[in-house]
Amino acid sequence: MKTAEENKLSKKVGIYGKEFGGQYIPETLMTELEKVEKAFKECKTDEKFQAQLHDLLINYANRPSLLYYAKNMTKDLGGAKIYLKREDLNHTGAHKINNVIGQALLAKKLGKKRLIAETGAGQHGVATATIAALMGMESEIFMGKKDTERQRLNVYRMELLGAKVHPVTTGSMVLKDAVNATLQEWASRSEDTYYVMGSAVGPYPFPAIVKYFQSVISKEAKEQLQEKEHKLPDMVVACVGGGSNAIGSFANFIDDPSVQLVGVEAAGKGVDTDQTAATIERGSEGIFHGMKSLFLQNNDGQIDKVYSISAGLDYPGVGPEHAALAEMKRAQYVGITDDEAVDAFEYIAKEEGIVAAIESCHAVAYVRKIAPKMRKDQIIICTLSGRGDKDVASIAKYRGVQIDD
Ligand SMILES: *Cc1c(COP(=O)(O)O)cnc(C)c1O
């Protein structure tokens, strides 16, 4: 057992900015997190681990992803040159595979054979089930009961991949409740189980682990742009749910002060309405899901219901490093509404022939606003976090077109 003093100290581990991050979790998970942290530190210099990671990223996930020059968008918008980092071309259709490959290898290194994960719309659950199938591990996915009803196709997909899906019936039966249920499950069974955190959130070291595995996005983008343009971008834009694709897109540019970093949050019906998910713009400091960060909450510290047309962005909090980057003004965070995101969904399809995820289209919508105001010799890299096939039916519905019965 640790003394109260040691516990206070251990909360200082993994602090971002003045005080975001930390480890606000039950004592039972403390030792487990320490083991995870130790394995994580080791894996960075473990040659066998790095070789396996590299092999899976290339031969399974289809990396490196393209850095595509969006000629039509650039011409149409008439300002900065636009490059798209194509995470939509990865196996399973989004950036999430980068993270689950890394964490599944970490779980193996720790001797675990059972993966558990939370999922909202099902994207992270599908990615986790995918990697579990590949590596011959068990996977159990916790999903709010409401979400299991809304996303029946993804529930079936996870089961097809061999996962067991647990509908969570506590709280409002959505993503935040699924995270709580997964943390609880991990606390009660950690001997053989690893929690694959789905975004750059949760208690330390998860925000650092997820950033590390997603940093491949900006590592590649920086090299690819160097090759094509022989310079740094002027701006990097990515959408922010919990913040994993954004922190991965920012990571290798944070120390380049000339590169502007922009995170795009889902404003839903508008940042000034209560149907929003713009955590950094509208939220306040709090402690939830094992971390201190910014959350959408009421005056009593109750986590608010969040809303966005994009299921992948409606998380009531944000990763602690984003809260810190916002606080120190190293990155800027802006809100994009449902309407603007849907317009961008249609725009990028027609201009570039790319059906991009509605989450990613929040970033595209911001690029549409900012690119015309920039000079033609300036460069924007915009991360397309995922493909939009999953969104076609709901966008049609948003436009009043009924395509399924
Ligand atoms: C899950 C998801 C997101 C949001 O998650 P982050 O951790 O903020 O990256 C964004 N885009 C797509 C396509 C997703 O599947």
PDB file of N, CA, C and O and ligand atoms in Angstrom, residues 93-96 123-124 198-201 210 214 239-247 310-313 322 357-360 384-387 390-391, ligand 1:
ATOM      1  N   GLY A  93     -10.041   1.782 -42.514  1.00  0.00           N
ATOM      2  CA  GLY A  93     -10.601   3.060 -42.947  1.00  0.00           C
ATOM      3  C   GLY A  93     -10.411   4.280 -42.072  1.00  0.00           C
ATOM      4  O   GLY A  93     -11.096   5.283 -42.279  1.00  0.00           O
ATOM      5  N   ALA A  94      -9.493   4.211 -41.113  1.00  0.00           N
ATOM      6  CA  ALA A  94      -9.251   5.405 -40.293  1.00  0.00           C
ATOM      7  C   ALA A  94      -7.902   5.295 -39.591  1.00  0.00           C
ATOM      8  O   ALA A  94      -7.197   4.284 -39.707  1.00  0.00           O
ATOM      9  N   HIS A  95      -7.573   6.352 -38.859  1.00  0.00           N
ATOM     10  CA  HIS A  95      -6.297   6.389 -38.131  1.00  0.00           C
ATOM     11  C   HIS A  95      -6.280   5.431 -36.946  1.00  0.00           C
ATOM     12  O   HIS A  95      -5.234   5.139 -36.416  1.00  0.00           O
ATOM     13  N   LYS A  96      -7.439   4.958 -36.503  1.00  0.00           N
ATOM     14  CA  LYS A  96      -7.489   4.197 -35.260  1.00  0.00           C
ATOM     15  C   LYS A  96      -6.616   2.943 -35.275  1.00  0.00           C
ATOM     16  O   LYS A  96      -6.113   2.523 -34.246  1.00  0.00           O
ATOM     17  N   GLN A 123     -16.282   2.530 -34.006  1.00  0.00           N
ATOM     18  CA  GLN A 123     -15.045   2.546 -34.802  1.00  0.00           C
ATOM     19  C   GLN A 123     -13.861   1.957 -34.036  1.00  0.00           C
ATOM     20  O   GLN A 123     -13.120   1.136 -34.562  1.00  0.00           O
ATOM     21  N   HIS A 124     -13.683   2.407 -32.793  1.00  0.00           N
ATOM     22  CA  HIS A 124     -12.554   1.903 -32.016  1.00  0.00           C
ATOM     23  C   HIS A 124     -12.766   0.433 -31.633  1.00  0.00           C
ATOM     24  O   HIS A 124     -11.814  -0.347 -31.594  1.00  0.00           O
ATOM     25  N   GLY A 198      -9.027   4.247 -26.470  1.00  0.00           N
ATOM     26  CA  GLY A 198      -9.364   4.587 -27.848  1.00  0.00           C
ATOM     27  C   GLY A 198      -8.927   5.952 -28.341  1.00  0.00           C
ATOM     28  O   GLY A 198      -8.953   6.228 -29.536  1.00  0.00           O
ATOM     29  N   SER A 199      -8.548   6.836 -27.417  1.00  0.00           N
ATOM     30  CA  SER A 199      -8.097   8.153 -27.867  1.00  0.00           C
ATOM     31  C   SER A 199      -7.033   8.657 -26.901  1.00  0.00           C
ATOM     32  O   SER A 199      -6.673   7.952 -25.948  1.00  0.00           O
ATOM     33  N   ALA A 200      -6.535   9.865 -27.140  1.00  0.00           N
ATOM     34  CA  ALA A 200      -5.430  10.383 -26.320  1.00  0.00           C
ATOM     35  C   ALA A 200      -5.955  10.947 -25.009  1.00  0.00           C
ATOM     36  O   ALA A 200      -5.709  12.099 -24.654  1.00  0.00           O
ATOM     37  N   VAL A 201      -6.718  10.122 -24.300  1.00  0.00           N
ATOM     38  CA  VAL A 201      -7.391  10.537 -23.073  1.00  0.00           C
ATOM     39  C   VAL A 201      -7.105   9.526 -21.958  1.00  0.00           C
ATOM     40  O   VAL A 201      -6.326   8.594 -22.149  1.00  0.00           O
ATOM     41  N   VAL A 210      -0.992   6.791 -26.709  1.00  0.00           N
ATOM     42  CA  VAL A 210      -1.782   7.000 -27.926  1.00  0.00           C
ATOM     43  C   VAL A 210      -1.103   8.032 -28.825  1.00  0.00           C
ATOM     44  O   VAL A 210      -1.036   7.873 -30.053  1.00  0.00           O
ATOM     45  N   GLN A 214       0.194   7.370 -32.639  1.00  0.00           N
ATOM     46  CA  GLN A 214      -0.412   8.182 -33.714  1.00  0.00           C
ATOM     47  C   GLN A 214       0.574   9.164 -34.334  1.00  0.00           C
ATOM     48  O   GLN A 214       0.295   9.734 -35.398  1.00  0.00           O
ATOM     49  N   CYS A 239      -9.250  17.236 -37.047  1.00  0.00           N
ATOM     50  CA  CYS A 239     -10.430  17.270 -36.187  1.00  0.00           C
ATOM     51  C   CYS A 239     -10.095  16.690 -34.815  1.00  0.00           C
ATOM     52  O   CYS A 239      -9.175  15.883 -34.670  1.00  0.00           O
ATOM     53  N   VAL A 240     -10.868  17.103 -33.802  1.00  0.00           N
ATOM     54  CA  VAL A 240     -10.615  16.681 -32.425  1.00  0.00           C
ATOM     55  C   VAL A 240     -11.873  16.099 -31.788  1.00  0.00           C
ATOM     56  O   VAL A 240     -12.879  16.794 -31.644  1.00  0.00           O
ATOM     57  N   GLY A 241     -11.802  14.807 -31.459  1.00  0.00           N
ATOM     58  CA  GLY A 241     -12.831  14.203 -30.615  1.00  0.00           C
ATOM     59  C   GLY A 241     -12.192  14.119 -29.238  1.00  0.00           C
ATOM     60  O   GLY A 241     -12.215  15.056 -28.452  1.00  0.00           O
ATOM     61  N   GLY A 242     -11.549  12.982 -28.961  1.00  0.00           N
ATOM     62  CA  GLY A 242     -10.685  12.902 -27.781  1.00  0.00           C
ATOM     63  C   GLY A 242      -9.337  13.527 -28.104  1.00  0.00           C
ATOM     64  O   GLY A 242      -8.612  13.976 -27.229  1.00  0.00           O
ATOM     65  N   GLY A 243      -9.000  13.508 -29.390  1.00  0.00           N
ATOM     66  CA  GLY A 243      -7.801  14.220 -29.830  1.00  0.00           C
ATOM     67  C   GLY A 243      -6.656  13.359 -30.333  1.00  0.00           C
ATOM     68  O   GLY A 243      -5.535  13.844 -30.458  1.00  0.00           O
ATOM     69  N   SER A 244      -6.918  12.075 -30.685  1.00  0.00           N
ATOM     70  CA  SER A 244      -5.783  11.222 -31.066  1.00  0.00           C
ATOM     71  C   SER A 244      -5.246  11.504 -32.469  1.00  0.00           C
ATOM     72  O   SER A 244      -4.037  11.586 -32.666  1.00  0.00           O
ATOM     73  N   ASN A 245      -6.130  11.672 -33.470  1.00  0.00           N
ATOM     74  CA  ASN A 245      -5.568  11.939 -34.798  1.00  0.00           C
ATOM     75  C   ASN A 245      -4.945  13.329 -34.831  1.00  0.00           C
ATOM     76  O   ASN A 245      -3.945  13.561 -35.501  1.00  0.00           O
ATOM     77  N   ALA A 246      -5.518  14.255 -34.040  1.00  0.00           N
ATOM     78  CA  ALA A 246      -4.959  15.612 -34.007  1.00  0.00           C
ATOM     79  C   ALA A 246      -3.592  15.627 -33.320  1.00  0.00           C
ATOM     80  O   ALA A 246      -2.643  16.200 -33.858  1.00  0.00           O
ATOM     81  N   ILE A 247      -3.453  14.965 -32.188  1.00  0.00           N
ATOM     82  CA  ILE A 247      -2.156  15.016 -31.497  1.00  0.00           C
ATOM     83  C   ILE A 247      -1.105  14.276 -32.336  1.00  0.00           C
ATOM     84  O   ILE A 247       0.051  14.687 -32.382  1.00  0.00           O
ATOM     85  N   SER A 310     -21.471  13.994 -35.995  1.00  0.00           N
ATOM     86  CA  SER A 310     -20.460  12.956 -36.164  1.00  0.00           C
ATOM     87  C   SER A 310     -20.262  12.211 -34.850  1.00  0.00           C
ATOM     88  O   SER A 310     -19.862  12.785 -33.842  1.00  0.00           O
ATOM     89  N   ALA A 311     -20.566  10.924 -34.893  1.00  0.00           N
ATOM     90  CA  ALA A 311     -20.506  10.100 -33.690  1.00  0.00           C
ATOM     91  C   ALA A 311     -19.099  10.042 -33.117  1.00  0.00           C
ATOM     92  O   ALA A 311     -18.900   9.918 -31.915  1.00  0.00           O
ATOM     93  N   GLY A 312     -18.083  10.164 -33.986  1.00  0.00           N
ATOM     94  CA  GLY A 312     -16.695  10.063 -33.535  1.00  0.00           C
ATOM     95  C   GLY A 312     -16.205  11.291 -32.781  1.00  0.00           C
ATOM     96  O   GLY A 312     -15.147  11.253 -32.167  1.00  0.00           O
ATOM     97  N   LEU A 313     -16.948  12.378 -32.841  1.00  0.00           N
ATOM     98  CA  LEU A 313     -16.480  13.605 -32.172  1.00  0.00           C
ATOM     99  C   LEU A 313     -17.293  13.946 -30.932  1.00  0.00           C
ATOM    100  O   LEU A 313     -16.984  14.918 -30.244  1.00  0.00           O
ATOM    101  N   HIS A 322      -4.099  18.447 -25.347  1.00  0.00           N
ATOM    102  CA  HIS A 322      -4.792  19.500 -26.097  1.00  0.00           C
ATOM    103  C   HIS A 322      -5.212  20.638 -25.173  1.00  0.00           C
ATOM    104  O   HIS A 322      -5.104  21.810 -25.532  1.00  0.00           O
ATOM    105  N   ALA A 357     -14.708  10.854 -43.990  1.00  0.00           N
ATOM    106  CA  ALA A 357     -15.532  10.716 -42.778  1.00  0.00           C
ATOM    107  C   ALA A 357     -16.086  12.079 -42.371  1.00  0.00           C
ATOM    108  O   ALA A 357     -15.416  13.098 -42.525  1.00  0.00           O
ATOM    109  N   ILE A 358     -17.294  12.081 -41.830  1.00  0.00           N
ATOM    110  CA  ILE A 358     -17.904  13.349 -41.402  1.00  0.00           C
ATOM    111  C   ILE A 358     -17.055  14.009 -40.297  1.00  0.00           C
ATOM    112  O   ILE A 358     -16.992  15.238 -40.213  1.00  0.00           O
ATOM    113  N   GLU A 359     -16.343  13.194 -39.504  1.00  0.00           N
ATOM    114  CA  GLU A 359     -15.427  13.754 -38.503  1.00  0.00           C
ATOM    115  C   GLU A 359     -14.367  14.589 -39.217  1.00  0.00           C
ATOM    116  O   GLU A 359     -14.160  15.765 -38.919  1.00  0.00           O
ATOM    117  N   SER A 360     -13.691  13.953 -40.190  1.00  0.00           N
ATOM    118  CA  SER A 360     -12.621  14.622 -40.940  1.00  0.00           C
ATOM    119  C   SER A 360     -13.132  15.872 -41.656  1.00  0.00           C
ATOM    120  O   SER A 360     -12.389  16.835 -41.851  1.00  0.00           O
ATOM    121  N   LEU A 384      -7.068  13.788 -43.128  1.00  0.00           N
ATOM    122  CA  LEU A 384      -8.352  13.103 -43.341  1.00  0.00           C
ATOM    123  C   LEU A 384      -8.306  11.856 -42.458  1.00  0.00           C
ATOM    124  O   LEU A 384      -7.714  10.842 -42.839  1.00  0.00           O
ATOM    125  N   SER A 385      -8.934  11.942 -41.290  1.00  0.00           N
ATOM    126  CA  SER A 385      -8.805  10.870 -40.297  1.00  0.00           C
ATOM    127  C   SER A 385      -9.461   9.564 -40.727  1.00  0.00           C
ATOM    128  O   SER A 385      -9.069   8.490 -40.289  1.00  0.00           O
ATOM    129  N   GLY A 386     -10.470   9.635 -41.609  1.00  0.00           N
ATOM    130  CA  GLY A 386     -11.131   8.396 -41.996  1.00  0.00           C
ATOM    131  C   GLY A 386     -11.957   8.543 -43.255  1.00  0.00           C
ATOM    132  O   GLY A 386     -12.161   9.646 -43.771  1.00  0.00           O
ATOM    133  N   ARG A 387     -12.438   7.412 -43.746  1.00  0.00           N
ATOM    134  CA  ARG A 387     -13.268   7.436 -44.959  1.00  0.00           C
ATOM    135  C   ARG A 387     -14.749   7.550 -44.582  1.00  0.00           C
ATOM    136  O   ARG A 387     -15.148   7.201 -43.477  1.00  0.00           O
ATOM    137  N   LYS A 390     -19.245   5.013 -44.141  1.00  0.00           N
ATOM    138  CA  LYS A 390     -20.113   4.801 -42.986  1.00  0.00           C
ATOM    139  C   LYS A 390     -21.127   5.941 -42.801  1.00  0.00           C
ATOM    140  O   LYS A 390     -22.123   5.774 -42.108  1.00  0.00           O
ATOM    141  N   ASP A 391     -20.845   7.105 -43.395  1.00  0.00           N
ATOM    142  CA  ASP A 391     -21.678   8.282 -43.157  1.00  0.00           C
ATOM    143  C   ASP A 391     -22.683   8.579 -44.255  1.00  0.00           C
ATOM    144  O   ASP A 391     -23.545   9.432 -44.091  1.00  0.00           O
TER     145      ASP A 391
HETATM  146  C1  LIG B   1     -12.713   8.157 -33.831  1.00  0.00           C
HETATM  147  C2  LIG B   1     -12.560   9.078 -34.937  1.00  0.00           C
HETATM  148  C3  LIG B   1     -12.224  10.445 -34.750  1.00  0.00           C
HETATM  149  C4  LIG B   1     -12.102  11.083 -33.408  1.00  0.00           C
HETATM  150  O1  LIG B   1     -11.136  10.562 -32.560  1.00  0.00           O
HETATM  151  P1  LIG B   1      -9.792  11.313 -32.202  1.00  0.00           P
HETATM  152  O2  LIG B   1      -9.247  10.522 -31.075  1.00  0.00           O
HETATM  153  O3  LIG B   1     -10.134  12.717 -31.808  1.00  0.00           O
HETATM  154  O4  LIG B   1      -8.924  11.277 -33.401  1.00  0.00           O
HETATM  155  C5  LIG B   1     -12.024  11.232 -35.864  1.00  0.00           C
HETATM  156  N1  LIG B   1     -12.163  10.741 -37.119  1.00  0.00           N
HETATM  157  C6  LIG B   1     -12.480   9.454 -37.345  1.00  0.00           C
HETATM  158  C7  LIG B   1     -12.612   8.979 -38.744  1.00  0.00           C
HETATM  159  C8  LIG B   1     -12.686   8.581 -36.259  1.00  0.00           C
HETATM  160  O5  LIG B   1     -13.018   7.302 -36.506  1.00  0.00           O
END
